[in-house]
Amino acid sequence: MSSSWLIYSGAVLMLLSVGILMSTGRPATSVWRDVTAMATGVALGAFVCVFALVLHVPPGTAVSGACFWMAAVITGVHAVRGRVGSRG
């Protein structure tokens, strides 16, 4: 079984997150100040990496896929949270 599904799904999720960010506009705060988005992304990235390793995905592919998933979650959560609490 090919393990490229992990990277492809992370890339598609990243494109979806960037689409949300582009449609909602620039968030009011910096992503570096959004602790919730960072914590959610890192936690889900770690989970995806461990899950992939349990499924016997090669370590390099597991880490690469987890990085895509982590970046997508950080971007998506920050885009949604940034618009909810923004001024104006």
Coordinates of N, CA and C in Angstrom, one line a residue:
M1 N 0.8 -1.2 0.0 CA 0.0 0.0 0.0 C 0.9 1.2 0.0
S2 N 0.6 2.2 -0.9 CA 1.4 3.4 -1.0 C 1.0 4.3 0.2
S3 N 2.0 5.0 0.7 CA 1.8 5.9 1.9 C 1.7 7.3 1.4
S4 N 1.6 7.6 0.1 CA 1.6 9.0 -0.3 C 0.2 9.6 0.0
W5 N -0.8 8.8 0.4 CA -2.1 9.4 0.8 C -1.9 10.3 1.9
L6 N -0.9 10.1 2.8 CA -0.8 11.0 4.0 C -0.3 12.4 3.5
I7 N 0.6 12.5 2.6 CA 1.1 13.8 2.1 C 0.0 14.4 1.3
Y8 N -0.6 13.7 0.4 CA -1.7 14.2 -0.5 C -2.9 14.8 0.3
S9 N -3.3 14.0 1.3 CA -4.4 14.5 2.1 C -4.0 15.8 2.9
G10 N -2.8 15.8 3.4 CA -2.4 17.0 4.1 C -2.3 18.2 3.2
A11 N -1.8 18.0 2.0 CA -1.7 19.1 1.0 C -3.1 19.6 0.6
V12 N -4.1 18.7 0.5 CA -5.5 19.1 0.1 C -6.1 19.9 1.3
L13 N -5.8 19.4 2.5 CA -6.3 20.1 3.7 C -5.7 21.5 3.8
M14 N -4.4 21.6 3.5 CA -3.7 22.9 3.5 C -4.3 23.8 2.5
L15 N -4.6 23.3 1.3 CA -5.3 24.2 0.3 C -6.6 24.7 0.7
L16 N -7.4 23.8 1.4 CA -8.7 24.2 2.0 C -8.5 25.3 3.0
S17 N -7.5 25.1 3.9 CA -7.3 26.1 4.9 C -6.9 27.4 4.4
V18 N -6.1 27.4 3.3 CA -5.7 28.7 2.7 C -6.9 29.3 2.0
G19 N -7.7 28.5 1.4 CA -9.0 29.0 0.8 C -9.8 29.7 1.8
I20 N -10.0 29.1 3.0 CA -10.7 29.7 4.1 C -10.1 31.1 4.5
L21 N -8.8 31.1 4.6 CA -8.1 32.3 5.0 C -8.2 33.4 3.9
M22 N -8.2 33.0 2.7 CA -8.3 34.0 1.6 C -9.8 34.5 1.5
S23 N -10.7 33.7 1.8 CA -12.1 34.1 1.7 C -12.6 35.0 2.9
T24 N -12.0 34.7 4.1 CA -12.3 35.5 5.3 C -11.5 36.7 5.5
G25 N -10.4 36.8 4.8 CA -9.6 38.0 4.9 C -8.5 37.8 6.0
R26 N -7.7 38.8 6.1 CA -6.6 38.8 7.1 C -7.1 38.8 8.5
P27 N -6.7 37.9 9.4 CA -7.1 37.9 10.8 C -6.6 39.1 11.5
A28 N -7.2 39.5 12.6 CA -6.9 40.7 13.3 C -5.6 40.6 14.1
T29 N -5.2 39.4 14.5 CA -4.0 39.1 15.3 C -3.0 38.3 14.5
S30 N -1.8 38.3 14.9 CA -0.8 37.4 14.3 C -1.0 36.0 14.7
V31 N -0.6 35.1 13.9 CA -0.7 33.7 14.2 C 0.2 33.3 15.3
W32 N 1.3 34.0 15.5 CA 2.2 33.6 16.6 C 1.6 33.9 18.0
R33 N 0.6 34.8 18.0 CA -0.1 35.1 19.3 C -1.3 34.2 19.5
D34 N -1.7 33.4 18.5 CA -2.9 32.5 18.7 C -2.4 31.2 19.2
V35 N -2.4 31.1 20.5 CA -1.9 29.9 21.2 C -2.8 28.7 21.0
T36 N -4.1 28.9 20.9 CA -5.0 27.8 20.6 C -4.8 27.2 19.3
A37 N -4.5 28.0 18.2 CA -4.3 27.4 16.9 C -3.0 26.7 16.9
M38 N -2.0 27.2 17.6 CA -0.7 26.5 17.6 C -0.8 25.2 18.4
A39 N -1.4 25.2 19.5 CA -1.6 24.0 20.3 C -2.4 22.9 19.6
T40 N -3.4 23.4 18.9 CA -4.3 22.4 18.2 C -3.5 21.8 17.0
G41 N -2.7 22.6 16.3 CA -2.0 22.1 15.2 C -0.9 21.2 15.6
V42 N -0.1 21.5 16.7 CA 0.9 20.6 17.1 C 0.4 19.3 17.7
A43 N -0.7 19.4 18.4 CA -1.3 18.2 19.0 C -1.8 17.2 17.8
L44 N -2.5 17.8 16.8 CA -3.0 17.0 15.7 C -1.8 16.5 14.9
G45 N -0.8 17.3 14.7 CA 0.4 16.9 13.9 C 1.1 15.7 14.6
A46 N 1.2 15.7 15.9 CA 1.8 14.6 16.6 C 0.9 13.4 16.5
F47 N -0.4 13.6 16.7 CA -1.3 12.4 16.5 C -1.2 11.8 15.1
V48 N -1.2 12.6 14.1 CA -1.1 12.1 12.7 C 0.2 11.3 12.5
C49 N 1.3 11.9 13.1 CA 2.6 11.2 12.9 C 2.6 9.8 13.6
V50 N 2.1 9.8 14.8 CA 2.1 8.5 15.6 C 1.2 7.5 14.9
F51 N 0.0 8.0 14.4 CA -0.9 7.1 13.7 C -0.3 6.6 12.5
A52 N 0.4 7.4 11.7 CA 1.0 6.9 10.5 C 2.1 5.9 10.8
L53 N 2.9 6.1 11.8 CA 3.9 5.2 12.2 C 3.3 3.8 12.6
V54 N 2.2 3.9 13.3 CA 1.5 2.6 13.7 C 1.1 1.9 12.5
L55 N 0.7 2.6 11.4 CA 0.3 2.0 10.1 C 1.5 1.6 9.3
H56 N 2.7 1.7 9.8 CA 3.9 1.3 9.1 C 4.2 2.1 7.9
V57 N 3.9 3.4 8.0 CA 4.3 4.4 7.0 C 5.8 4.7 7.3
P58 N 6.6 4.8 6.2 CA 8.0 5.2 6.5 C 8.2 6.5 7.3
P59 N 9.1 6.5 8.2 CA 9.2 7.7 9.1 C 9.3 9.1 8.4
G60 N 10.1 9.1 7.3 CA 10.2 10.4 6.6 C 8.8 10.9 6.0
T61 N 8.1 9.9 5.5 CA 6.7 10.3 5.0 C 5.8 10.6 6.1
A62 N 5.9 9.9 7.2 CA 5.0 10.2 8.3 C 5.3 11.6 8.9
V63 N 6.5 12.0 9.0 CA 6.8 13.4 9.5 C 6.4 14.4 8.5
S64 N 6.6 14.2 7.2 CA 6.3 15.1 6.1 C 4.7 15.3 6.1
G65 N 4.0 14.2 6.1 CA 2.6 14.3 6.1 C 2.0 15.0 7.4
A66 N 2.6 14.7 8.5 CA 2.2 15.4 9.8 C 2.5 16.9 9.7
C67 N 3.6 17.3 9.1 CA 3.9 18.7 9.0 C 2.8 19.4 8.1
F68 N 2.4 18.8 7.0 CA 1.3 19.3 6.2 C 0.1 19.5 7.0
W69 N -0.3 18.4 7.7 CA -1.5 18.4 8.5 C -1.4 19.5 9.6
M70 N -0.3 19.6 10.3 CA -0.1 20.6 11.3 C -0.2 22.0 10.8
A71 N 0.4 22.3 9.7 CA 0.3 23.6 9.0 C -1.1 23.9 8.6
A72 N -1.8 23.0 8.1 CA -3.2 23.2 7.7 C -4.1 23.5 8.8
V73 N -3.9 22.8 9.9 CA -4.8 23.0 11.1 C -4.5 24.4 11.7
I74 N -3.2 24.7 11.8 CA -2.8 26.0 12.4 C -3.4 27.1 11.5
T75 N -3.3 27.0 10.2 CA -3.8 28.0 9.3 C -5.3 28.1 9.4
G76 N -6.0 27.0 9.3 CA -7.5 27.0 9.4 C -8.1 27.5 10.7
V77 N -7.5 27.0 11.8 CA -8.0 27.4 13.1 C -7.8 28.9 13.3
H78 N -6.6 29.4 12.9 CA -6.3 30.8 13.0 C -7.2 31.7 12.1
A79 N -7.5 31.2 10.9 CA -8.4 31.9 10.0 C -9.8 32.0 10.6
V80 N -10.3 31.0 11.1 CA -11.7 31.0 11.7 C -11.7 31.8 13.0
R81 N -10.8 31.5 13.9 CA -10.8 32.3 15.2 C -10.4 33.7 15.0
G82 N -9.6 34.1 14.0 CA -9.2 35.5 13.8 C -10.4 36.3 13.3
R83 N -11.3 35.7 12.6 CA -12.5 36.5 12.1 C -13.5 36.6 13.2
V84 N -13.6 35.6 14.0 CA -14.7 35.6 15.0 C -14.5 36.8 16.0
G85 N -13.3 37.0 16.5 CA -13.0 38.0 17.5 C -12.4 39.3 17.0
S86 N -12.5 39.5 15.7 CA -11.9 40.7 15.1 C -12.8 41.9 15.3
R87 N -12.1 43.1 15.3 CA -12.9 44.3 15.3 C -13.3 44.8 14.0
G88 N -14.4 45.3 13.8 CA -14.9 46.0 12.6 C -15.3 45.0 11.6

